[in-house]
XYZ file of C-alpha atoms in Angstrom:
773
model
C -5.145 -34.572 -1.586
C -5.221 -37.820 -3.555
C -2.591 -38.382 -6.259
C -5.152 -38.204 -9.087
C -6.622 -34.934 -7.780
C -3.132 -33.514 -7.267
C -2.211 -34.397 -10.867
C -5.360 -32.695 -12.186
C -4.615 -29.570 -10.146
C -1.057 -29.496 -11.476
C -2.222 -29.927 -15.063
C -4.808 -27.163 -14.660
C -2.149 -24.830 -13.249
C 0.143 -25.642 -16.209
C -2.612 -24.753 -18.687
C -3.404 -21.506 -16.907
C 0.280 -20.560 -16.764
C 0.731 -21.149 -20.491
C -2.287 -18.972 -21.335
C -1.084 -16.298 -18.883
C 2.330 -16.061 -20.532
C 1.093 -16.345 -24.139
C -1.599 -13.661 -24.116
C -0.703 -10.346 -25.762
C 1.643 -8.731 -25.059
C 3.618 -11.951 -24.736
C 5.832 -12.556 -21.731
C 5.662 -10.488 -18.549
C 7.686 -7.300 -19.047
C 7.615 -4.194 -21.232
C 9.850 -1.181 -21.771
C 7.829 2.024 -21.487
C 9.031 5.636 -21.868
C 9.400 7.645 -18.672
C 9.373 10.999 -20.503
C 6.882 12.316 -23.083
C 7.946 12.150 -26.733
C 4.813 13.627 -28.302
C 6.199 16.699 -30.071
C 9.179 17.676 -32.228
C 10.658 19.578 -29.290
C 10.406 16.562 -26.994
C 11.902 14.307 -29.661
C 14.844 16.701 -29.971
C 15.377 16.588 -26.216
C 15.047 12.805 -25.944
C 17.453 12.084 -28.778
C 19.538 14.149 -31.178
C 20.568 16.917 -30.749
C 19.461 17.410 -27.100
C 20.794 14.116 -25.803
C 24.337 15.328 -26.353
C 24.100 17.607 -23.309
C 23.791 14.817 -20.681
C 26.403 12.795 -22.591
C 28.919 15.627 -22.187
C 28.045 16.029 -18.497
C 28.553 12.318 -17.809
C 31.824 12.234 -19.745
C 33.119 15.091 -17.589
C 31.547 13.901 -14.291
C 30.872 10.128 -14.396
C 28.780 10.124 -11.214
C 26.153 12.275 -12.944
C 25.110 9.157 -14.863
C 22.823 8.587 -11.861
C 21.237 12.003 -12.446
C 20.647 11.759 -16.173
C 19.918 8.063 -16.801
C 18.014 5.132 -15.341
C 21.203 3.416 -14.119
C 20.414 4.103 -10.456
C 17.104 2.250 -10.735
C 18.076 -0.526 -13.138
C 19.064 -4.059 -12.152
C 20.289 -6.883 -14.381
C 18.820 -10.304 -13.595
C 21.451 -12.643 -15.052
C 21.363 -16.432 -15.377
C 22.865 -19.247 -17.398
C 19.909 -21.512 -16.655
C 22.033 -24.170 -14.953
C 19.889 -24.579 -11.805
C 16.385 -23.291 -12.490
C 13.889 -23.820 -9.658
C 13.259 -27.546 -9.374
C 13.799 -28.015 -13.119
C 17.600 -28.258 -13.020
C 19.911 -27.388 -15.903
C 17.388 -26.386 -18.576
C 19.610 -23.810 -20.242
C 19.345 -20.038 -20.744
C 16.483 -20.006 -23.246
C 14.113 -22.049 -21.085
C 15.130 -19.983 -18.060
C 13.856 -16.749 -19.597
C 10.282 -16.947 -18.152
C 11.776 -17.207 -14.656
C 14.042 -14.213 -15.204
C 11.163 -12.154 -16.596
C 9.186 -13.183 -13.518
C 11.972 -11.944 -11.298
C 11.809 -8.660 -13.183
C 8.134 -8.049 -12.513
C 8.656 -8.814 -8.817
C 11.393 -6.177 -8.641
C 9.039 -3.688 -10.293
C 5.886 -4.623 -8.398
C 7.368 -4.696 -4.931
C 10.038 -1.983 -5.114
C 9.598 0.063 -8.301
C 12.916 -1.194 -9.707
C 13.392 -1.573 -13.469
C 14.953 -4.802 -14.727
C 16.505 -6.202 -17.876
C 16.643 -9.998 -17.821
C 19.811 -11.371 -19.400
C 20.178 -15.065 -20.193
C 23.754 -16.042 -21.038
C 24.704 -18.848 -23.397
C 28.131 -19.405 -21.885
C 30.043 -22.556 -21.005
C 32.558 -21.435 -18.415
C 32.778 -19.358 -15.261
C 35.277 -17.089 -17.010
C 32.856 -16.314 -19.843
C 30.059 -15.560 -17.385
C 32.236 -13.198 -15.344
C 33.579 -11.488 -18.450
C 30.084 -10.641 -19.719
C 28.969 -9.303 -16.331
C 32.041 -7.077 -16.070
C 31.307 -5.626 -19.495
C 27.740 -4.798 -18.427
C 28.716 -2.760 -15.347
C 28.239 0.704 -16.958
C 24.612 -0.081 -17.785
C 23.279 -1.217 -14.424
C 22.996 -0.054 -10.840
C 23.171 -3.634 -9.588
C 23.309 -7.286 -10.643
C 21.048 -10.032 -9.349
C 22.528 -13.458 -10.112
C 19.877 -16.111 -10.530
C 19.605 -19.873 -10.902
C 23.313 -20.668 -11.294
C 24.448 -24.109 -10.183
C 26.851 -24.643 -7.281
C 29.785 -24.502 -6.911
C 30.127 -22.114 -9.903
C 27.761 -19.613 -8.271
C 30.127 -19.129 -5.315
C 33.102 -18.267 -7.498
C 31.082 -16.074 -9.858
C 29.620 -13.985 -7.058
C 32.886 -13.685 -5.143
C 34.917 -12.554 -8.131
C 32.270 -10.126 -9.389
C 31.984 -8.565 -5.936
C 35.728 -7.997 -5.961
C 35.808 -6.641 -9.518
C 32.703 -4.417 -9.716
C 31.696 -1.217 -7.927
C 27.958 -2.003 -8.033
C 26.045 -4.465 -5.802
C 26.142 -8.122 -6.864
C 23.673 -10.407 -5.093
C 22.990 -14.089 -5.654
C 19.402 -14.303 -4.476
C 19.269 -18.108 -4.394
C 21.932 -17.946 -1.695
C 21.441 -14.753 0.251
C 17.749 -14.036 -0.329
C 16.868 -17.476 1.000
C 19.318 -17.048 3.872
C 17.873 -13.679 4.928
C 14.251 -14.861 4.996
C 15.225 -18.116 6.725
C 17.221 -16.254 9.363
C 14.311 -13.883 10.092
C 12.013 -16.891 10.462
C 14.498 -18.586 12.783
C 14.756 -15.504 15.017
C 10.989 -15.408 15.445
C 10.526 -19.153 15.842
C 13.162 -19.217 18.596
C 11.450 -16.242 20.239
C 8.107 -18.075 20.282
C 9.491 -21.320 21.750
C 11.861 -19.430 24.092
C 15.112 -20.886 22.751
C 18.398 -18.977 22.501
C 20.268 -18.839 19.197
C 23.589 -19.617 20.839
C 22.137 -22.765 22.397
C 20.121 -24.361 19.595
C 21.353 -27.457 17.749
C 20.749 -27.007 14.018
C 20.671 -29.646 11.283
C 20.845 -28.618 7.613
C 19.731 -31.093 5.007
C 21.076 -30.007 1.647
C 24.529 -28.518 1.147
C 24.038 -26.405 -1.947
C 24.384 -22.645 -2.352
C 21.279 -21.731 -0.330
C 22.061 -24.036 2.582
C 25.657 -22.863 2.902
C 24.589 -19.195 2.746
C 21.914 -19.866 5.381
C 24.487 -21.492 7.647
C 26.887 -18.566 7.329
C 24.164 -16.024 8.103
C 22.691 -17.779 11.147
C 26.217 -18.161 12.528
C 26.724 -14.400 12.179
C 23.482 -13.920 14.126
C 24.549 -16.085 17.045
C 24.198 -19.786 16.217
C 27.416 -21.566 17.189
C 29.178 -23.248 14.305
C 29.940 -26.290 16.457
C 26.161 -26.686 16.988
C 25.542 -27.173 13.241
C 25.463 -30.503 11.422
C 25.112 -30.348 7.653
C 23.892 -33.278 5.557
C 23.709 -33.861 1.833
C 22.517 -36.762 -0.329
C 25.375 -38.913 1.036
C 24.544 -38.232 4.690
C 26.351 -36.238 7.372
C 29.266 -34.067 6.246
C 31.885 -35.225 8.736
C 35.581 -34.576 9.097
C 37.580 -36.798 6.784
C 34.723 -37.582 4.384
C 35.965 -37.883 0.781
C 32.853 -38.698 -1.223
C 31.043 -35.851 -3.037
C 32.918 -33.073 -1.218
C 34.057 -29.571 -2.205
C 35.752 -26.705 -0.411
C 32.405 -25.151 0.551
C 31.077 -28.310 2.182
C 34.427 -28.973 3.835
C 34.009 -25.785 5.876
C 31.062 -27.434 7.667
C 32.587 -30.882 8.201
C 32.388 -31.813 11.904
C 33.893 -34.465 14.111
C 30.987 -36.782 14.852
C 30.034 -40.444 14.808
C 26.674 -39.550 13.209
C 26.403 -40.608 9.599
C 22.764 -40.367 8.511
C 20.089 -37.691 8.636
C 18.219 -39.834 11.160
C 21.316 -39.766 13.392
C 21.788 -36.023 12.919
C 18.291 -34.915 13.931
C 18.305 -36.748 17.251
C 18.079 -34.109 20.015
C 18.267 -31.287 17.456
C 16.255 -28.109 18.027
C 16.095 -26.969 14.407
C 15.844 -28.706 11.036
C 16.493 -26.570 7.939
C 15.804 -28.448 4.738
C 16.839 -27.271 1.284
C 16.861 -30.673 -0.331
C 14.179 -33.092 -1.542
C 10.687 -34.119 -0.525
C 9.751 -36.446 2.302
C 13.281 -37.011 3.662
C 12.296 -36.013 7.218
C 10.090 -38.840 8.462
C 7.651 -38.663 11.396
C 9.906 -41.005 13.381
C 12.869 -38.671 12.848
C 10.787 -35.688 13.956
C 9.849 -37.480 17.176
C 13.530 -37.759 18.102
C 14.057 -33.986 18.022
C 13.863 -31.894 21.186
C 10.542 -30.519 22.445
C 9.017 -27.635 20.509
C 11.088 -28.392 17.416
C 11.525 -25.884 14.587
C 11.259 -27.382 11.091
C 11.901 -25.370 7.938
C 11.054 -27.803 5.131
C 11.803 -25.664 2.084
C 12.193 -28.177 -0.740
C 10.098 -27.160 -3.754
C 7.544 -28.031 -4.865
C 7.132 -30.668 -2.136
C 8.650 -30.122 1.327
C 10.897 -32.473 3.302
C 7.874 -33.211 5.508
C 4.339 -31.983 4.941
C 3.244 -29.459 7.606
C 0.012 -31.305 8.405
C 1.927 -34.531 8.994
C 4.539 -32.722 11.093
C 1.890 -31.151 13.340
C 0.034 -34.424 13.639
C 3.270 -36.114 14.735
C 4.458 -33.355 17.101
C 1.661 -30.832 17.828
C 3.969 -28.085 19.152
C 6.261 -28.048 16.111
C 6.742 -24.764 14.219
C 6.831 -25.470 10.484
C 7.825 -23.246 7.574
C 7.954 -24.210 3.902
C 8.617 -22.620 0.524
C 4.946 -22.956 -0.465
C 2.183 -20.358 -0.346
C -0.548 -22.870 0.520
C 0.929 -23.516 3.976
C 1.574 -21.039 6.802
C 5.037 -19.488 7.170
C 6.136 -19.339 3.565
C 9.854 -18.610 3.187
C 9.463 -16.430 0.108
C 12.448 -14.540 -1.288
C 10.201 -11.730 -2.536
C 10.234 -10.545 1.084
C 13.915 -9.791 0.589
C 15.496 -9.027 -2.777
C 13.244 -6.123 -3.971
C 13.583 -4.160 -0.730
C 17.258 -5.037 -0.271
C 18.149 -3.790 -3.758
C 15.925 -0.734 -3.232
C 17.922 0.286 -0.175
C 21.253 -0.504 -1.843
C 20.445 1.402 -5.047
C 19.162 4.457 -3.229
C 22.484 5.032 -1.467
C 24.534 3.994 -4.542
C 26.036 1.149 -2.531
C 29.118 -0.548 -3.919
C 28.245 -3.892 -2.303
C 25.519 -5.695 -0.380
C 27.531 -6.724 2.657
C 26.829 -8.786 5.774
C 25.727 -5.749 7.773
C 23.063 -4.966 5.155
C 21.866 -8.564 5.088
C 21.557 -8.675 8.874
C 19.695 -5.358 8.863
C 17.158 -6.923 6.486
C 16.827 -9.954 8.776
C 16.052 -7.855 11.841
C 13.642 -5.591 9.965
C 11.620 -8.569 8.691
C 11.607 -10.320 12.063
C 10.423 -7.202 13.869
C 7.702 -6.479 11.306
C 6.203 -9.959 11.748
C 5.644 -9.212 15.448
C 3.467 -6.173 14.711
C -0.279 -6.062 14.063
C -1.200 -7.006 10.515
C -3.280 -4.466 8.512
C -6.612 -5.404 6.935
C -5.109 -4.726 3.511
C -2.889 -7.786 4.003
C -5.787 -9.962 5.136
C -7.812 -8.925 2.081
C -5.019 -10.133 -0.187
C -5.334 -13.570 1.447
C -9.097 -14.140 1.428
C -9.608 -12.193 4.692
C -7.458 -14.597 6.688
C -6.491 -13.122 10.061
C -2.753 -13.117 10.814
C -1.206 -12.772 14.259
C 2.352 -13.351 15.425
C 2.687 -16.930 16.601
C 3.561 -20.465 15.444
C 1.616 -20.042 12.186
C 2.831 -16.509 11.451
C 6.568 -15.979 11.894
C 7.192 -13.993 8.683
C 5.389 -11.071 7.039
C 3.304 -11.843 3.983
C 4.637 -10.848 0.537
C 1.690 -8.474 0.004
C 2.363 -6.610 3.233
C 3.243 -3.230 1.788
C 5.151 -2.298 4.953
C 7.988 -4.658 4.008
C 9.498 -2.139 1.588
C 9.267 0.788 4.008
C 10.933 -1.217 6.788
C 13.564 -3.265 4.975
C 14.867 -0.721 2.428
C 15.620 2.004 5.025
C 17.269 -0.561 7.316
C 19.479 -1.767 4.451
C 20.311 1.779 3.361
C 21.226 2.778 6.901
C 23.433 -0.300 7.304
C 25.171 0.531 4.010
C 25.899 4.033 5.277
C 27.145 2.835 8.664
C 29.369 0.154 7.106
C 30.979 2.543 4.626
C 29.696 1.190 1.292
C 27.206 3.989 0.538
C 28.362 6.611 -1.954
C 25.232 8.783 -1.620
C 24.039 8.817 2.006
C 20.388 9.545 2.766
C 20.094 12.685 4.886
C 16.370 12.606 5.680
C 14.919 9.167 6.339
C 11.392 10.495 6.890
C 11.359 11.871 3.339
C 12.912 8.653 2.112
C 10.120 6.594 3.662
C 7.569 8.865 1.969
C 9.252 8.182 -1.354
C 9.155 4.432 -0.709
C 5.484 4.608 0.192
C 4.803 6.264 -3.163
C 6.032 3.136 -4.967
C 3.035 1.311 -3.445
C 0.514 3.989 -4.268
C 0.371 7.675 -3.435
C -2.140 7.296 -0.625
C 0.359 5.884 1.860
C 2.868 8.620 1.138
C 0.156 11.276 1.310
C -1.005 10.100 4.726
C 2.544 9.689 6.024
C 3.263 13.280 5.035
C 0.225 14.468 6.991
C 1.243 12.391 10.029
C 4.669 14.012 10.005
C 3.137 17.448 9.563
C 0.720 16.971 12.473
C 3.523 15.773 14.737
C 5.773 18.687 13.785
C 3.042 21.234 14.477
C 2.041 19.630 17.777
C 5.658 19.968 18.866
C 6.206 23.479 17.489
C 2.980 24.875 18.996
C 3.120 22.770 22.192
C -0.348 21.395 21.422
C -1.534 18.660 23.738
C -2.607 15.474 21.976
C -6.279 15.777 20.989
C -8.862 13.559 22.667
C -10.916 11.895 19.934
C -14.106 10.068 20.880
C -15.106 6.898 19.014
C -18.792 6.063 19.673
C -18.323 2.600 18.127
C -15.918 1.315 20.761
C -16.743 -2.285 19.887
C -15.839 -1.943 16.183
C -12.889 -4.212 15.389
C -11.836 -2.029 12.485
C -11.852 1.049 14.694
C -9.861 -0.688 17.423
C -7.273 -1.960 14.952
C -6.950 1.475 13.357
C -6.367 3.125 16.736
C -3.849 0.451 17.671
C -2.036 0.868 14.341
C -1.550 4.583 14.966
C -0.798 4.303 18.668
C 2.961 4.582 18.324
C 2.593 7.705 16.177
C 1.369 9.555 19.291
C -1.176 11.603 17.322
C -4.143 11.521 19.709
C -5.717 10.139 22.870
C -8.663 7.878 22.018
C -11.866 7.690 24.072
C -14.034 4.637 23.363
C -17.762 4.530 24.061
C -19.663 1.341 24.856
C -19.831 -1.502 27.315
C -16.516 -1.423 29.203
C -16.256 -5.172 29.833
C -17.162 -6.027 26.240
C -14.573 -3.638 24.815
C -11.837 -4.777 27.225
C -12.567 -8.384 26.293
C -12.391 -7.519 22.592
C -9.065 -5.716 23.036
C -7.697 -8.749 24.873
C -8.952 -11.219 22.252
C -7.464 -9.112 19.454
C -4.181 -8.829 21.399
C -4.054 -5.061 20.966
C -1.281 -4.543 23.484
C -1.030 -0.807 22.849
C -4.567 -0.274 24.141
C -4.381 -1.782 27.626
C -4.863 1.627 29.248
C -7.283 3.173 26.723
C -10.097 5.261 28.181
C -13.540 3.617 27.911
C -16.827 5.269 28.855
C -20.193 3.564 29.189
C -22.605 6.433 28.369
C -25.506 5.357 30.607
C -23.216 4.875 33.604
C -21.084 7.979 33.177
C -21.221 10.798 35.723
C -21.969 13.303 32.937
C -24.965 11.401 31.607
C -27.613 13.478 33.430
C -25.874 16.729 32.517
C -25.804 15.720 28.857
C -29.490 14.777 28.921
C -30.423 18.128 30.478
C -28.273 20.071 28.043
C -29.640 18.229 25.018
C -33.194 18.707 26.274
C -32.660 22.465 26.622
C -31.199 22.584 23.109
C -34.084 20.655 21.543
C -37.146 21.230 23.766
C -38.652 23.665 21.280
C -38.035 21.234 18.426
C -40.227 18.397 19.652
C -37.799 16.545 21.907
C -39.225 15.572 25.311
C -36.977 14.936 28.296
C -37.679 11.217 28.192
C -36.693 11.147 24.523
C -33.531 13.113 25.306
C -32.568 10.484 27.916
C -33.221 7.676 25.424
C -31.145 9.314 22.703
C -28.255 10.050 25.061
C -27.832 6.304 25.675
C -26.912 6.106 21.988
C -23.085 6.450 21.885
C -23.347 8.671 18.798
C -25.473 11.229 20.638
C -23.385 10.924 23.797
C -20.147 11.355 21.823
C -21.580 14.322 19.920
C -22.528 15.967 23.219
C -19.014 15.359 24.548
C -17.683 17.246 21.525
C -20.291 20.016 21.786
C -19.353 20.628 25.427
C -15.588 20.386 24.680
C -15.035 17.239 26.747
C -13.205 15.928 23.659
C -11.596 17.605 20.643
C -13.092 15.520 17.830
C -15.406 12.624 16.969
C -15.147 9.772 14.454
C -17.988 7.341 13.800
C -19.685 5.368 10.994
C -17.797 2.050 11.009
C -20.827 -0.045 12.012
C -23.866 1.830 10.672
C -25.021 3.697 7.608
C -23.892 7.224 6.851
C -27.235 8.935 7.441
C -27.716 7.406 10.911
C -24.146 8.322 11.806
C -24.282 11.953 10.709
C -27.718 12.753 12.158
C -26.611 12.970 15.839
C -23.652 15.165 14.811
C -25.856 17.649 12.956
C -28.563 17.652 15.647
C -26.118 18.121 18.513
C -23.178 20.096 17.149
C -24.694 21.666 14.067
C -23.141 23.467 11.145
C -20.850 26.478 11.094
C -21.561 29.972 9.864
C -22.140 28.831 6.275
C -25.019 26.670 7.503
C -24.290 23.598 5.401
C -22.450 20.340 5.961
C -21.035 18.345 3.065
C -18.746 15.466 2.201
C -15.409 15.696 0.406
C -13.067 13.058 -1.006
C -9.382 13.480 -1.749
C -8.517 11.771 -5.040
C -4.896 11.052 -5.954
C -4.392 10.640 -9.702
C -0.836 10.322 -11.034
C 0.918 13.442 -9.729
C -2.292 15.365 -8.976
C -4.260 15.891 -5.763
C -7.951 16.475 -6.527
C -10.842 17.328 -4.208
C -14.366 16.084 -5.012
C -17.442 17.608 -3.297
C -20.233 17.147 -2.315
C -20.023 13.356 -2.348
C -22.092 12.271 0.678
C -24.627 14.717 2.152
C -26.728 17.085 -0.006
C -29.020 15.488 -2.574
C -29.768 18.568 -4.688
C -28.023 21.644 -3.259
C -28.882 25.187 -4.334
C -26.450 27.607 -5.975
C -25.817 29.202 -2.566
C -25.217 25.748 -1.017
C -22.803 24.806 -3.786
C -20.882 28.065 -3.414
C -20.481 27.414 0.313
C -19.418 23.808 -0.328
C -16.808 25.132 -2.759
C -15.468 27.520 -0.106
C -15.194 24.694 2.439
C -13.407 22.467 -0.073
C -11.004 25.188 -1.157
C -10.041 25.766 2.460
C -9.328 22.068 2.923
C -7.124 22.187 -0.202
C -5.233 25.184 1.174
C -4.860 23.372 4.491
C -3.107 20.607 2.562
C -0.836 23.107 0.795
C -2.687 22.867 -2.522
C -3.662 26.156 -4.196
C -7.347 25.641 -5.160
C -8.496 25.982 -8.770
C -12.264 25.529 -8.483
C -14.386 24.118 -11.301
C -18.191 24.092 -11.085
C -19.076 20.972 -13.069
C -22.043 20.262 -15.302
C -22.800 18.726 -18.707
C -22.126 21.925 -20.665
C -19.392 24.534 -21.035
C -20.436 28.072 -20.008
C -23.612 28.190 -22.119
C -26.115 25.735 -20.615
C -29.651 27.051 -20.192
C -30.985 24.193 -18.072
C -31.329 24.290 -14.298
C -28.051 22.590 -13.347
C -25.747 24.587 -15.647
C -27.393 27.841 -14.529
C -27.066 26.794 -10.893
C -23.373 26.038 -11.279
C -22.710 29.352 -13.081
C -24.407 31.196 -10.269
C -22.361 29.291 -7.672
C -19.164 30.308 -9.487
C -20.341 33.932 -9.523
C -21.023 33.883 -5.770
C -17.617 32.468 -4.894
C -15.939 35.047 -7.136
C -17.959 37.799 -5.471
C -16.899 36.668 -1.978
C -13.267 35.957 -2.924
C -12.284 37.986 -6.032
C -8.710 36.678 -5.999
C -9.701 33.006 -6.105
C -9.484 30.990 -9.308
C -12.999 29.693 -9.965
C -14.986 29.100 -13.146
C -17.971 27.264 -14.510
C -20.168 25.773 -15.465
C -17.892 23.403 -17.341
C -17.642 19.783 -18.327
C -15.340 17.516 -16.358
C -12.876 16.981 -19.217
C -12.623 20.720 -19.760
C -11.946 21.212 -16.065
C -9.001 18.808 -15.830
C -7.494 19.042 -19.330
C -5.580 22.312 -19.898
C -5.281 21.606 -23.642
C -9.048 21.813 -24.096
C -9.154 25.145 -22.287
C -6.156 26.488 -24.219
C -7.550 25.659 -27.654
C -11.318 26.096 -27.175
C -11.921 28.203 -24.050
C -8.887 30.494 -23.698
C -11.029 32.991 -21.741
C -11.476 30.579 -18.830
C -9.789 31.443 -15.544
C -8.714 27.828 -15.114
C -5.725 27.517 -17.433
C -3.672 24.843 -15.661
C -6.425 22.384 -14.801
C -8.844 22.367 -11.885
C -8.122 20.519 -8.649
C -11.326 21.337 -6.742
C -14.210 19.675 -8.559
C -17.662 20.704 -7.341
C -20.575 18.549 -8.511
C -24.134 19.763 -9.147
C -25.791 17.097 -6.995
C -25.151 14.070 -4.809
C -25.790 11.613 -7.639
C -22.939 12.923 -9.746
C -20.471 13.457 -6.885
C -21.002 10.074 -5.272
C -20.942 8.210 -8.587
C -17.771 9.988 -9.714
C -15.591 9.189 -6.707
C -16.787 5.601 -6.481
C -16.086 4.983 -10.167
C -12.581 6.381 -9.765
C -12.113 4.173 -6.712
C -13.439 0.952 -8.210
C -11.925 1.271 -11.685
C -8.470 1.964 -10.320
C -8.184 5.318 -12.068
C -6.948 6.914 -8.858
C -6.584 6.443 -5.132
C -9.408 7.802 -2.997
C -9.350 8.973 0.612
C -12.439 9.811 2.609
C -15.148 10.929 2.585
C -14.399 13.687 5.077
C -17.080 15.822 6.668
C -16.984 19.592 6.118
C -19.003 22.487 7.504
C -19.686 21.136 10.998
C -18.959 23.538 13.875
C -16.384 21.253 15.472
C -14.050 18.521 14.113
C -16.071 15.391 13.289
C -15.896 12.731 10.601
C -18.046 9.835 9.438
C -16.261 6.856 7.863
C -17.847 4.510 5.348
C -19.387 1.379 6.825
C -17.735 -0.560 3.980
C -14.325 1.007 4.641
C -11.212 -0.818 5.782
C -9.050 -0.441 8.860
C -6.713 1.652 6.703
C -9.631 3.948 5.775
C -10.440 4.468 9.459
C -6.769 5.133 10.232
C -6.592 7.669 7.389
C -9.674 9.407 8.771
C -8.069 9.602 12.207
C -5.004 11.271 10.669
C -7.102 13.778 8.710
C -9.173 14.493 11.821
C -6.017 15.291 13.790
C -5.139 17.803 11.075
C -8.643 19.239 11.339
C -8.257 19.632 15.111
C -5.094 21.652 14.575
C -6.895 23.906 12.085
C -9.726 24.380 14.573
C -7.282 25.354 17.312
C -5.587 27.807 14.988
C -8.557 29.391 13.232
C -11.665 28.385 15.201
C -14.849 29.795 13.717
C -13.043 31.257 10.691
C -12.509 27.771 9.262
C -16.105 26.609 9.499
C-alpha cells in the first residue's frame, strides 16, 4: 500500500472510531441491573430494608460475599496511562477509552463484568495503596498499560498483599499467546524447544515476561539473547540497564541485533517497526520463526519476510496478517477460570495451562462459524494458522477449564469445581444458549448409551460429498455418538476427505449405491412397495441410484438406524424420498419443528417446514408430536394453538385452532393445552392473568403450534434473523423411523446439531418404538 493510500485509510479509521465512541450512549460500557426492580416489593428487596439481610450474612461469613454480590464476576481494569498502546504516556484521562475497550472484551468473550479505573497517581506507592483499598470490591485486578519498570514492582507487591488474582496483561497475556504460537510453530518446522536459539528484540515488560514463560516451557536460558534500543544485553553492559534486563545479560561478543540473529531459529520482536531487515532474516537458520509484534507496524512486514525466506513462519500483532498474537485469546478466559474457582493468584501453572490449551485448539478443525466471522476464509493448522482466532468460541471452553484445573492442582483455588462437564455447559452459555443446549444433549446421549449398553447408531448421509456434512461428522467424531455411513462415489469422497485433512474419517464407511451388493434387493423391494402406485421396475432402478432413495431404503430395511440429508438440495426434494420410502407413523402426518432458545426459555415451534394448510386433525397430531419432543428434552409441554384472535374468532383459522385444542384435550385430558390465542397471550403470563384468567396456560406456553406453514416458517426465521433468540432445526417429526432434513442454507454447526438431535431420536425409537411416532 502506498504511503498516501495508507494515510487515507488511517484517517478514515480515525473518523469512524470517533463516531463509534461518540454515538449515544457515549463510550463502550453500561451498568445494567441483573435483578428486576419493577415493583415496590422488588425495590424493598434490592435496597432498604431487604438488603440488610445479605449484609448481615456477609458480616458473619465473609466468604458469602461471593453468593450475594457480583464480586465473583467483577474485575477491575486499572491503569495510570503511562504506557498506552503505541501512544506512550498519555495519562489516565486519555487512557480511559482503552480501559473501557478492555471491559467490553472481558464481557463479550467471557461474560465478566468490569469497572475501568484510571488512577491519577504519581508514585508506585500511591498506585499500590489504591489497589489494596479496592480489594473488597473486586474478584480480580487486571493491570493495564503501566510503564516498565514500575509495572514489575506494582504487580509483584500486589500479588503478595492481596488474596485476589492480579494480572498484568501487557506482560503475561502477551507471553501466553506468544508461547502458544511458539509451541505450534516449532511443531510445524520440527524444532525442539530445548534446542532453539531465540533472539528477543525489545526488553520491556512484555518481552521479559515472554522470556520467562518460554524458559519454563523448555527453552534454555543460555539459548536466549535479548536486545534493546542499545543493542545486545551482554554481561557487564552499563548503559540503559535495570535489574530486570540484567537477568538476561549473557556473555557474548555480539553487540548488535544483526549479530544476534545470525544462526538464530526464532526472532521475537516487541520493539519498533522495520528493525529486522531482509538481510538479517537471511542469516537466520532454515525455516526461521519470526514473531514481529510491534504495533501498529511490525519489525518486518510478513509479505517481505516471506518474499525473502519463503519457508519463514511469521506472526504479528495485526489482524490483517495471518497469525495474529492477540491478547483477547488469553485474558478473558484466564480470568474466567480463575474467578470461577475463587483463585487467590494466577500462577505459572495456570499460565502454562492456558498456553497448552490454546496450542492444542489451533491444531483442531476450525468450525464454519469462525470462517464466517472472517469473510469465509478457510483456516487449517499450518504456517499461516498457528493460533486460534479471537472469534473462535471454543477458546473459552478450552482455556477457562484448563486454568481452573491448574489452579485447583496448584493449591490456589478456594472453591474447587467438582463437575467439569457442567462447568463447560455453563461456559458455553456465555456464548449463547445453543452451544450449552447441544452439549447437554451430547452428554445425555452418551450417558444413556453407556447405561443401556446401546451400540452406537449407524447414521446414513446420502450427501457424502457435502463438505459441510463431512466437517460436521469430523467435528463430532471424538464424541463417539454414532457410526457414519456416507453415500456417493467412493473415490470422490475419499479424495475430498484427504483434501480437507479430515484425519478422523480415514476409515469411514462409504457406499456407492449403484455398485452395492444390496442394490438389486433395494430395487425389488421398492418396486413391490410402489408397483400399485405407478412406479415401474425401470423407474424403481433409476430412483434407487439416487442416494436419498437408497439411504431411505437402508433405513426402511434397518440396515442403518437413522438418516440425515438436505445439505445440498432443497427441502422438498430431500423429504420426498423419505416419505415415499419410509412413510409416516400412526398419526399419518409428518411435520417440521424448531427449537427456539429465548433468554431462559426453551420454546418449540411447529409446523415450520412441511404442511402448507393443515386441518384441525393434522394440527392436533402435530401438537402431540411436538409435545412428545418437548418431554423428551425434559420440558413439560404447555401447548398454545396460535391464531390472530383470543378464544372468540369466527373465521376459519381460529375455529380450526380451537378444534385442534379440543382434540388434543380429548386424547390427553391431563395435558395443558389451550387456544385459539394470539402469540403475545400465549407467551406472556401477565396478559393471561389480567384478561384471560380462565385459560389453562397460566405460566406461559412453550409449545407454539401455528395455523399454517406461512406463519410457522415466517415466525422462526424472523426470530433467527432478528437475533431475538437462538434457533435449532428444523427437525422432522412423524416419520416412522429416525430421519432429519437439514436446511440447504445451514452451517456446519447446524448439521452437527442435527446429528446430535438425531442420536437422541434414535434412543427414543429404541426405547419406545411405534409409541413415539
